[in-house]
Short mmCIF file of C-alpha atoms in Angstrom, two decimals:
data_model
loop_
_atom_site.label_atom_id
_atom_site.label_comp_id
_atom_site.label_asym_id
_atom_site.label_seq_id
_atom_site.Cartn_x
_atom_site.Cartn_y
_atom_site.Cartn_z
CA UNK A 103 72.48 -29.55 -121.36
CA UNK A 104 75.68 -30.35 -119.49
CA UNK A 105 73.96 -29.52 -116.18
CA UNK A 106 71.18 -32.01 -116.92
CA UNK A 107 73.71 -34.66 -117.92
CA UNK A 108 75.71 -34.00 -114.73
CA UNK A 109 72.60 -34.53 -112.61
CA UNK A 110 71.78 -37.74 -114.50
CA UNK A 111 75.36 -38.99 -114.10
CA UNK A 112 75.26 -38.25 -110.37
CA UNK A 113 71.95 -40.09 -110.03
CA UNK A 114 73.33 -43.12 -111.90
CA UNK A 115 76.45 -43.18 -109.71
CA UNK A 116 74.32 -42.85 -106.56
CA UNK A 117 72.01 -45.70 -107.57
CA UNK A 118 74.99 -47.84 -108.64
CA UNK A 119 76.78 -47.42 -105.31
CA UNK A 120 73.57 -48.20 -103.44
CA UNK A 121 73.06 -51.40 -105.44
CA UNK A 122 76.70 -52.46 -105.21
CA UNK A 123 76.59 -52.20 -101.41
CA UNK A 124 73.57 -54.51 -101.15
CA UNK A 125 73.75 -58.20 -100.29
CA UNK A 126 72.06 -59.66 -103.36
CA UNK A 127 74.39 -60.79 -106.13
CA UNK A 128 71.94 -59.77 -108.85
CA UNK A 129 71.69 -56.25 -107.42
CA UNK A 130 75.48 -56.00 -107.42
CA UNK A 131 75.58 -56.92 -111.10
CA UNK A 132 72.86 -54.37 -111.92
CA UNK A 133 74.82 -51.79 -109.91
CA UNK A 134 77.97 -52.39 -111.92
CA UNK A 135 75.91 -52.02 -115.10
CA UNK A 136 74.55 -48.69 -113.89
CA UNK A 137 78.05 -47.60 -112.93
CA UNK A 138 79.32 -48.37 -116.42
CA UNK A 139 76.41 -46.46 -118.00
CA UNK A 140 77.19 -43.49 -115.78
CA UNK A 141 80.81 -43.64 -116.87
CA UNK A 142 79.77 -43.74 -120.53
CA UNK A 143 77.64 -40.64 -120.05
CA UNK A 144 80.50 -38.95 -118.20
CA UNK A 145 82.89 -39.61 -121.07
CA UNK A 146 80.33 -38.34 -123.57
CA UNK A 147 79.70 -35.19 -121.56
CA UNK A 148 83.41 -34.51 -121.08
CA UNK A 149 83.90 -34.89 -124.84
CA UNK A 150 81.41 -32.11 -125.47
CA UNK A 151 77.75 -32.31 -126.34
CA UNK A 152 77.45 -29.20 -128.47
CA UNK A 153 78.08 -28.90 -132.14
CA UNK A 154 76.28 -29.92 -135.25
CA UNK A 155 79.32 -31.14 -137.13
CA UNK A 156 79.84 -34.72 -138.13
CA UNK A 157 82.67 -36.69 -136.45
CA UNK A 158 84.37 -37.24 -139.81
CA UNK A 159 86.95 -35.25 -141.73
CA UNK A 160 86.51 -34.88 -145.48
CA UNK A 161 88.31 -32.73 -148.03
CA UNK A 162 87.56 -29.05 -147.70
CA UNK A 163 85.72 -29.27 -144.36
CA UNK A 164 87.31 -27.38 -141.50
CA UNK A 165 84.59 -27.80 -138.85
CA UNK A 166 84.33 -31.31 -137.47
CA UNK A 167 83.66 -33.03 -134.17
CA UNK A 168 86.23 -35.05 -132.27
CA UNK A 169 85.55 -38.77 -132.88
CA UNK A 170 87.69 -39.97 -129.95
CA UNK A 171 84.99 -39.80 -127.21
CA UNK A 172 82.53 -41.75 -129.37
CA UNK A 173 85.17 -44.40 -130.10
CA UNK A 174 86.07 -44.72 -126.41
CA UNK A 175 82.42 -45.02 -125.41
CA UNK A 176 81.72 -47.64 -128.06
CA UNK A 177 84.68 -49.69 -126.87
CA UNK A 178 83.61 -49.31 -123.24
CA UNK A 179 80.05 -50.41 -124.08
CA UNK A 180 81.30 -53.59 -125.73
CA UNK A 181 83.63 -54.38 -122.83
CA UNK A 182 80.95 -53.72 -120.19
CA UNK A 183 78.49 -55.92 -122.10
CA UNK A 184 80.98 -58.79 -122.06
CA UNK A 185 81.76 -58.35 -118.37
CA UNK A 186 78.05 -58.15 -117.50
CA UNK A 187 77.28 -61.29 -119.49
CA UNK A 188 80.13 -63.15 -117.79
CA UNK A 189 79.00 -61.93 -114.36
CA UNK A 190 75.42 -63.05 -115.00
CA UNK A 191 76.55 -66.52 -116.04
CA UNK A 192 78.83 -66.74 -113.01
CA UNK A 193 76.01 -65.60 -110.71
CA UNK A 194 73.62 -68.15 -112.24
CA UNK A 195 76.14 -70.93 -111.68
CA UNK A 196 76.76 -69.79 -108.09
CA UNK A 197 73.02 -69.72 -107.47
CA UNK A 198 72.66 -73.26 -108.81
CA UNK A 199 75.49 -74.56 -106.62
CA UNK A 200 74.81 -72.65 -103.41
CA UNK A 201 71.05 -72.16 -103.71
CA UNK A 202 71.02 -68.47 -102.78
CA UNK A 203 72.21 -65.13 -104.11
CA UNK A 204 72.75 -63.59 -100.67
CA UNK A 205 76.42 -62.69 -100.32
CA UNK A 206 76.39 -63.26 -96.55
CA UNK A 207 75.16 -66.84 -96.99
CA UNK A 208 77.72 -67.54 -99.72
CA UNK A 209 80.62 -67.01 -97.34
CA UNK A 210 82.21 -70.12 -95.93
CA UNK A 211 82.20 -70.88 -92.24
CA UNK A 212 84.70 -72.63 -89.99
CA UNK A 213 83.41 -76.11 -90.87
CA UNK A 214 83.21 -75.61 -94.65
CA UNK A 215 85.96 -73.34 -95.97
#
């Protein structure tokens, strides 16, 4: 299962880098979202996928899963959602002001810096 997850993580990172290097602002935002999802899967895979134990510790139970990777991923999901929402609002405002989402056309020139 870890091999399949590693391939999926590599594909997500590859697609994210491809989108981040494009000129469209919306594609850059989607690329950062894919990059964060790949990172979440990487953290989950590094924490261990195997095991049928619950991530809680009760009295008398000696076999339990580590809850730290799930807590880190949940926190990272919330943070990436907030950053993505902020980026989308910022991109929408930039599109309204400039009239394009092309990063090359958003750069200033010598007359209008």
